Coordinates of C-alpha atoms in Angstrom, one line a residue:
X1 CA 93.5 105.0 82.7
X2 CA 91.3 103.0 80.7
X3 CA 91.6 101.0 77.5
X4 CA 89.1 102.3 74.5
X5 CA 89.7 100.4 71.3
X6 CA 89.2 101.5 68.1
X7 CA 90.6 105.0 68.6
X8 CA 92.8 106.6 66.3
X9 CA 96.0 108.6 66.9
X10 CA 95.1 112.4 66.4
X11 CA 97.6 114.2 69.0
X12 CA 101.1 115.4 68.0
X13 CA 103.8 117.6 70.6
X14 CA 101.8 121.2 69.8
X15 CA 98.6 119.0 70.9
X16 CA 100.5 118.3 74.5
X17 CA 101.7 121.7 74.8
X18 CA 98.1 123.4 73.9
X19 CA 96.4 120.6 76.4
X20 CA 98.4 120.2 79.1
X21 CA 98.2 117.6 82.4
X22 CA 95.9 119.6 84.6
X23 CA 97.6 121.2 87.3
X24 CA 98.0 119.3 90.9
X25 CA 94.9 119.7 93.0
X26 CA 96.5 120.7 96.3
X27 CA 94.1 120.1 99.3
X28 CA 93.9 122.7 102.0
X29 CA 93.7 121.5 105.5
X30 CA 90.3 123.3 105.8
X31 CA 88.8 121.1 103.7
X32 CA 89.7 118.1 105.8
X33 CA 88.1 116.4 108.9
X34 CA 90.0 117.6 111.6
X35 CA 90.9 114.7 112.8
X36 CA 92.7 114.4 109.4
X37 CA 93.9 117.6 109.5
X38 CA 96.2 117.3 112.4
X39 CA 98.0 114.2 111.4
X40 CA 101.2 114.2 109.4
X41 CA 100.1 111.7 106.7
X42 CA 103.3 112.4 104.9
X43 CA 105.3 111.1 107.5
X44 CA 107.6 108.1 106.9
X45 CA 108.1 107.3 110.9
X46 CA 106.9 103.2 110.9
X47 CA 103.3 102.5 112.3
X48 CA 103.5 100.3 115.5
X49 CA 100.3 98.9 117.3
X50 CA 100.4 102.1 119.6
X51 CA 99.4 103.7 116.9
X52 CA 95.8 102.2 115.8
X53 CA 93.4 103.6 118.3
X54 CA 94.3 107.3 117.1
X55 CA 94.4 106.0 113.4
X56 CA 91.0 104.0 113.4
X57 CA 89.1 106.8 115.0
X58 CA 89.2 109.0 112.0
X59 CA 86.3 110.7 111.2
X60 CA 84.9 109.9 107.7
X61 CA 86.3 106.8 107.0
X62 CA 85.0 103.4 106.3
X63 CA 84.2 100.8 108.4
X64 CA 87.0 98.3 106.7
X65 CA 89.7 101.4 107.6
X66 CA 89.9 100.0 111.1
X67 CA 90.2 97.0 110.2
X68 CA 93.3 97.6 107.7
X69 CA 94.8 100.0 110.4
X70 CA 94.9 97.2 113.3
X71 CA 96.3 95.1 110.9
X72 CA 99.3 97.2 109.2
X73 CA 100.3 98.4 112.7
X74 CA 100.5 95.3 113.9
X75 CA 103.3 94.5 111.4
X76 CA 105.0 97.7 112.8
X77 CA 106.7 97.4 109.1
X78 CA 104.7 100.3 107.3
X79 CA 105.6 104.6 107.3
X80 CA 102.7 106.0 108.0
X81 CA 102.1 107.3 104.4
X82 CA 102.6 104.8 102.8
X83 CA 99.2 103.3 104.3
X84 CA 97.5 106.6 103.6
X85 CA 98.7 106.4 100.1
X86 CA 98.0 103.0 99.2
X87 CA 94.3 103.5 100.7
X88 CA 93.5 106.7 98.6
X89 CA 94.5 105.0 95.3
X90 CA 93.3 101.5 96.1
X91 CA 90.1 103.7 96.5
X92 CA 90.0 105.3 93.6
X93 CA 91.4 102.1 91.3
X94 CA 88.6 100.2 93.3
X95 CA 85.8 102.4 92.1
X96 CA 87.3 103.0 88.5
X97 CA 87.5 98.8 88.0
X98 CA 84.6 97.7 90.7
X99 CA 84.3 94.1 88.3
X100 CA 88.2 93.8 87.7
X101 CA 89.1 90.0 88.5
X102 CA 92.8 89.9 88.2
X103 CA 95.2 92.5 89.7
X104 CA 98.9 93.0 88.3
X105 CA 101.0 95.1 90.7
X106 CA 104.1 95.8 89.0
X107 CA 107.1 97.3 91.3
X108 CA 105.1 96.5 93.8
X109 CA 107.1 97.4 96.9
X110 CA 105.3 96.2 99.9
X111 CA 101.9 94.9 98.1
X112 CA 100.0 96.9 100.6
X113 CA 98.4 98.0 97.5
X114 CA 96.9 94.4 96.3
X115 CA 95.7 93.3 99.5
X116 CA 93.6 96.6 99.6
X117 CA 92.1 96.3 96.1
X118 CA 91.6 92.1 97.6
X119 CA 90.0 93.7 100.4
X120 CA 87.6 96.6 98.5
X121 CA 86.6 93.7 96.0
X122 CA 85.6 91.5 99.0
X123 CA 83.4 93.4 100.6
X124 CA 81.4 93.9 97.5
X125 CA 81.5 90.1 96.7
X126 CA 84.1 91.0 93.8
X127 CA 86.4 87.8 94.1
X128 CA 89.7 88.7 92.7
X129 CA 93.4 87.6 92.4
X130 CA 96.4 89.9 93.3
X131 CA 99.8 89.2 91.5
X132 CA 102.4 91.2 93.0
X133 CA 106.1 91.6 90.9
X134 CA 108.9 92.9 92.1
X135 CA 112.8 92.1 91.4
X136 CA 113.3 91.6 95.1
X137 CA 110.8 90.1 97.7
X138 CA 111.5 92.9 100.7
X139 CA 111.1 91.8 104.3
X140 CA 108.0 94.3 104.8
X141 CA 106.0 92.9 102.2
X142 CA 106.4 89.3 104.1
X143 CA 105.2 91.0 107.5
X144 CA 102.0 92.4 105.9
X145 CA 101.4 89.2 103.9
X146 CA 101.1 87.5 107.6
X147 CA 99.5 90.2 109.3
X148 CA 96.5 90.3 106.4
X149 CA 96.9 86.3 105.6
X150 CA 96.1 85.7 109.6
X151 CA 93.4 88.7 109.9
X152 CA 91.8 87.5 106.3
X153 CA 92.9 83.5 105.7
X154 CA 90.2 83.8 102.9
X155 CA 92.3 85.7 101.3
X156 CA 95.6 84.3 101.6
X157 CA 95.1 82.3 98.2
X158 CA 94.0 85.0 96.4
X159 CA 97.7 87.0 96.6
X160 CA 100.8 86.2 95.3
X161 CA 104.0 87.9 95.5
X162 CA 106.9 86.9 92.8
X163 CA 110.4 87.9 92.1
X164 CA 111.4 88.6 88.8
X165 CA 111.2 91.1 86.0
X166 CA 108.4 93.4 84.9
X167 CA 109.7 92.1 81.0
X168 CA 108.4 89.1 81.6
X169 CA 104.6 89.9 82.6
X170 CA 101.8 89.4 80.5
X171 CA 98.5 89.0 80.5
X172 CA 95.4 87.5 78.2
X173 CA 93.7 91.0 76.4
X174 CA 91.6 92.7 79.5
X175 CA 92.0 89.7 82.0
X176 CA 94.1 92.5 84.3
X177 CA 94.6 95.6 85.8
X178 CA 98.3 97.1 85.6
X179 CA 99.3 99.3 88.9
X180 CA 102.0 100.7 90.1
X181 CA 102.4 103.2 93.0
X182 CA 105.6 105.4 92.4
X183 CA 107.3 103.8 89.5
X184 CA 110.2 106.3 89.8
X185 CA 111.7 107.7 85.9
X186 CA 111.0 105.6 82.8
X187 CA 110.1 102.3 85.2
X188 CA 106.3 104.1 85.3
X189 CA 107.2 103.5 81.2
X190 CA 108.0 100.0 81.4
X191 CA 104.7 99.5 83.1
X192 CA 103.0 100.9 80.8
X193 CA 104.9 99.3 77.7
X194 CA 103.2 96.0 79.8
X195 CA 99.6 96.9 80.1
X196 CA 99.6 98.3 76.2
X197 CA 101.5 95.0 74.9
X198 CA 98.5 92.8 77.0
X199 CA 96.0 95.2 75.6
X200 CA 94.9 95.5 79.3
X201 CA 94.3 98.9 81.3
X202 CA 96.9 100.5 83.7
X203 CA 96.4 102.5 86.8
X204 CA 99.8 104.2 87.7
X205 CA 100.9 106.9 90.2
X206 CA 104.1 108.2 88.8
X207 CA 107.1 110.2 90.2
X208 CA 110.7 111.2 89.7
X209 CA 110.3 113.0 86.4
X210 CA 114.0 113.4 85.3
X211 CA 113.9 114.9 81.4
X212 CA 117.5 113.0 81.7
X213 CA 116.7 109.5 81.9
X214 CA 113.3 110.1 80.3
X215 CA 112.7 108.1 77.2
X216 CA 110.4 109.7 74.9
X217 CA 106.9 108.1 75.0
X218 CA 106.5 106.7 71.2
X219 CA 105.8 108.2 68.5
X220 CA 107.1 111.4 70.1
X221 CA 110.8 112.5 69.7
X222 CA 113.1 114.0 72.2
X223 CA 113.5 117.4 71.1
X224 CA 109.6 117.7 71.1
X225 CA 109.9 116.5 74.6
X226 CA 112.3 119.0 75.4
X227 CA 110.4 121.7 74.0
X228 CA 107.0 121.1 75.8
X229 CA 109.4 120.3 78.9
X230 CA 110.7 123.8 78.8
X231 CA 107.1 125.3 78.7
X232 CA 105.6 123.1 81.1
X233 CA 108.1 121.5 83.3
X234 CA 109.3 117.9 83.4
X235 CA 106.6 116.8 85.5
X236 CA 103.7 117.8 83.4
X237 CA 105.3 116.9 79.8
X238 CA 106.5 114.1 80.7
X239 CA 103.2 112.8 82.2
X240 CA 101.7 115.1 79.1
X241 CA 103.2 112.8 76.8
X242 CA 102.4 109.6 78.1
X243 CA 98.9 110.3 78.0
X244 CA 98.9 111.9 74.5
X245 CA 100.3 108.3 73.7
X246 CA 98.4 106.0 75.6
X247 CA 96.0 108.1 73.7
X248 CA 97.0 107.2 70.3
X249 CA 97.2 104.0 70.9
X250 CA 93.7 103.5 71.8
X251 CA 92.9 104.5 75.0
X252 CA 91.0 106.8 77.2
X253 CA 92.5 108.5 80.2
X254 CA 90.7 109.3 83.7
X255 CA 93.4 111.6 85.6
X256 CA 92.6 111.9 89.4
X257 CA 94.7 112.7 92.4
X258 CA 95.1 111.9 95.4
X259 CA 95.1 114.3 98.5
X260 CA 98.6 116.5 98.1
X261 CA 99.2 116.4 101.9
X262 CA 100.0 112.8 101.6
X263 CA 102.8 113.2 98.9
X264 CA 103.9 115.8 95.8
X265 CA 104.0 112.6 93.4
X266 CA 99.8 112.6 93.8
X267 CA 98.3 112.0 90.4
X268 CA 96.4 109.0 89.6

């Protein structure tokens, strides 16, 4: 998703109903390496160091894949798709934001996700900071910080991991990228309430689409949410309306996804 000033609010609930979120791009093992096609990349059994030879031999990946699998099984903290899923979008945010300097990883879980976009910057000479927030610290996100801090010490300076509330994150107008991987229910809105108040863009995989607990993105109401729900689904309004008011309020959306195999929750 990327910011566009100077746009002007145009879409209203018929808009969202007439256009809405494409429909998930579900990836047929036929169009994978084979080597890909025969794993399980949805599977949430914990990568252990047994597993990197199989994993770093995939065909069609980048040299720095290795690398990043010998370094997450080593920490033996990680599910298996959660490194597949963290790679795809670190990927795409990566390409979408090549010059980004400052990264803002809100909910961030593990941080597998900052080190990677550290990492993809790197190699490119792109020298950027990682700011991870979570309200809790977990014990895996310590694990990979030492795995990655001892296989990349140039790094180690460059992320940062603190505890506290997305509320209180903030950010100079374009000095960051938002992200958040899985942001379940309105906490994908309160990350986007953060990027919009900075003025900065957002990249954000969402999930759990509950029309229960969903606030309605503003200016839109909750019987117009309802109604575009009971069209389209929760999923697709929902996210429908989010972009129709990121939209509004000035910018421009780039919807991706990532490969389906890997998880249901796969746009981008």
């Amino acid at each position: 998703i990327h910011r566009q000033c100077g746009a002007r609010y145009t879409a209203d609930a018929m808009t969202v109903l007439r256009r809405p979120v494409p429909p998930l791009r579900h990836i047929s093992s036929e169009a994978l390496p084979p080597s890909i096609a025969a794993l399980r990349r949805s599977s949430r059994s914990k990568l252990r160091p047994r597993d990197a030879a199989s994993l770093s031999a995939l065909s069609g990946m980048p040299p720095l894949w290795p690398q990043v699998v010998d370094t997450v099984c080593s920490a033996s903290v990680l599910p298996r798709k959660e490194l597949f899923e963290a790679w795809e979008v670190a990927v795409c945010v990566d390409a979408a934001f090549p010059a980004i300097p400052l990264v803002a990883d809100l909910a961030a879980g593990h941080g597998l996700l900052a080190w990677l976009l550290l990492l993809l910057g790197a190699r490119r000479g792109v020298r950027r900071r990682a700011v991870c927030v979570d309200t809790r610290l977990p014990d895996a996100a310590l694990s990979l910080s030492d795995a990655f801090g001892e296989r990349w010490p140039e790094l180690r300076g460059q992320h940062q991991y603190v505890e506290g509330t997305l509320d209180a994150v903030s950010a100079a107008p374009g000095e960051a990228l938002f992200t958040s991987v899985h942001a379940c229910g309105p906490l994908s809105d309160r990350v986007i309430e953060r990027a919009v108040a900075s003025a900065c863009p957002v990249a954000l995989v969402p999930c759990c689409h509950s029309l229960r607990k969903q606030p309605p993105p503003p200016p839109f109401t909750r019987s117009a949410l309802e109604a575009a729900a009971a069209v389209l689904g929760q999923p697709a309004a929902i996210d429908g309306f989010r972009i129709a008011s990121l939209r509004g309020r000035g910018y421009s959306i780039d919807l991706r996804h990532i490969p389906a195999d890997i998880s249901p929750y796969n746009s981008l």
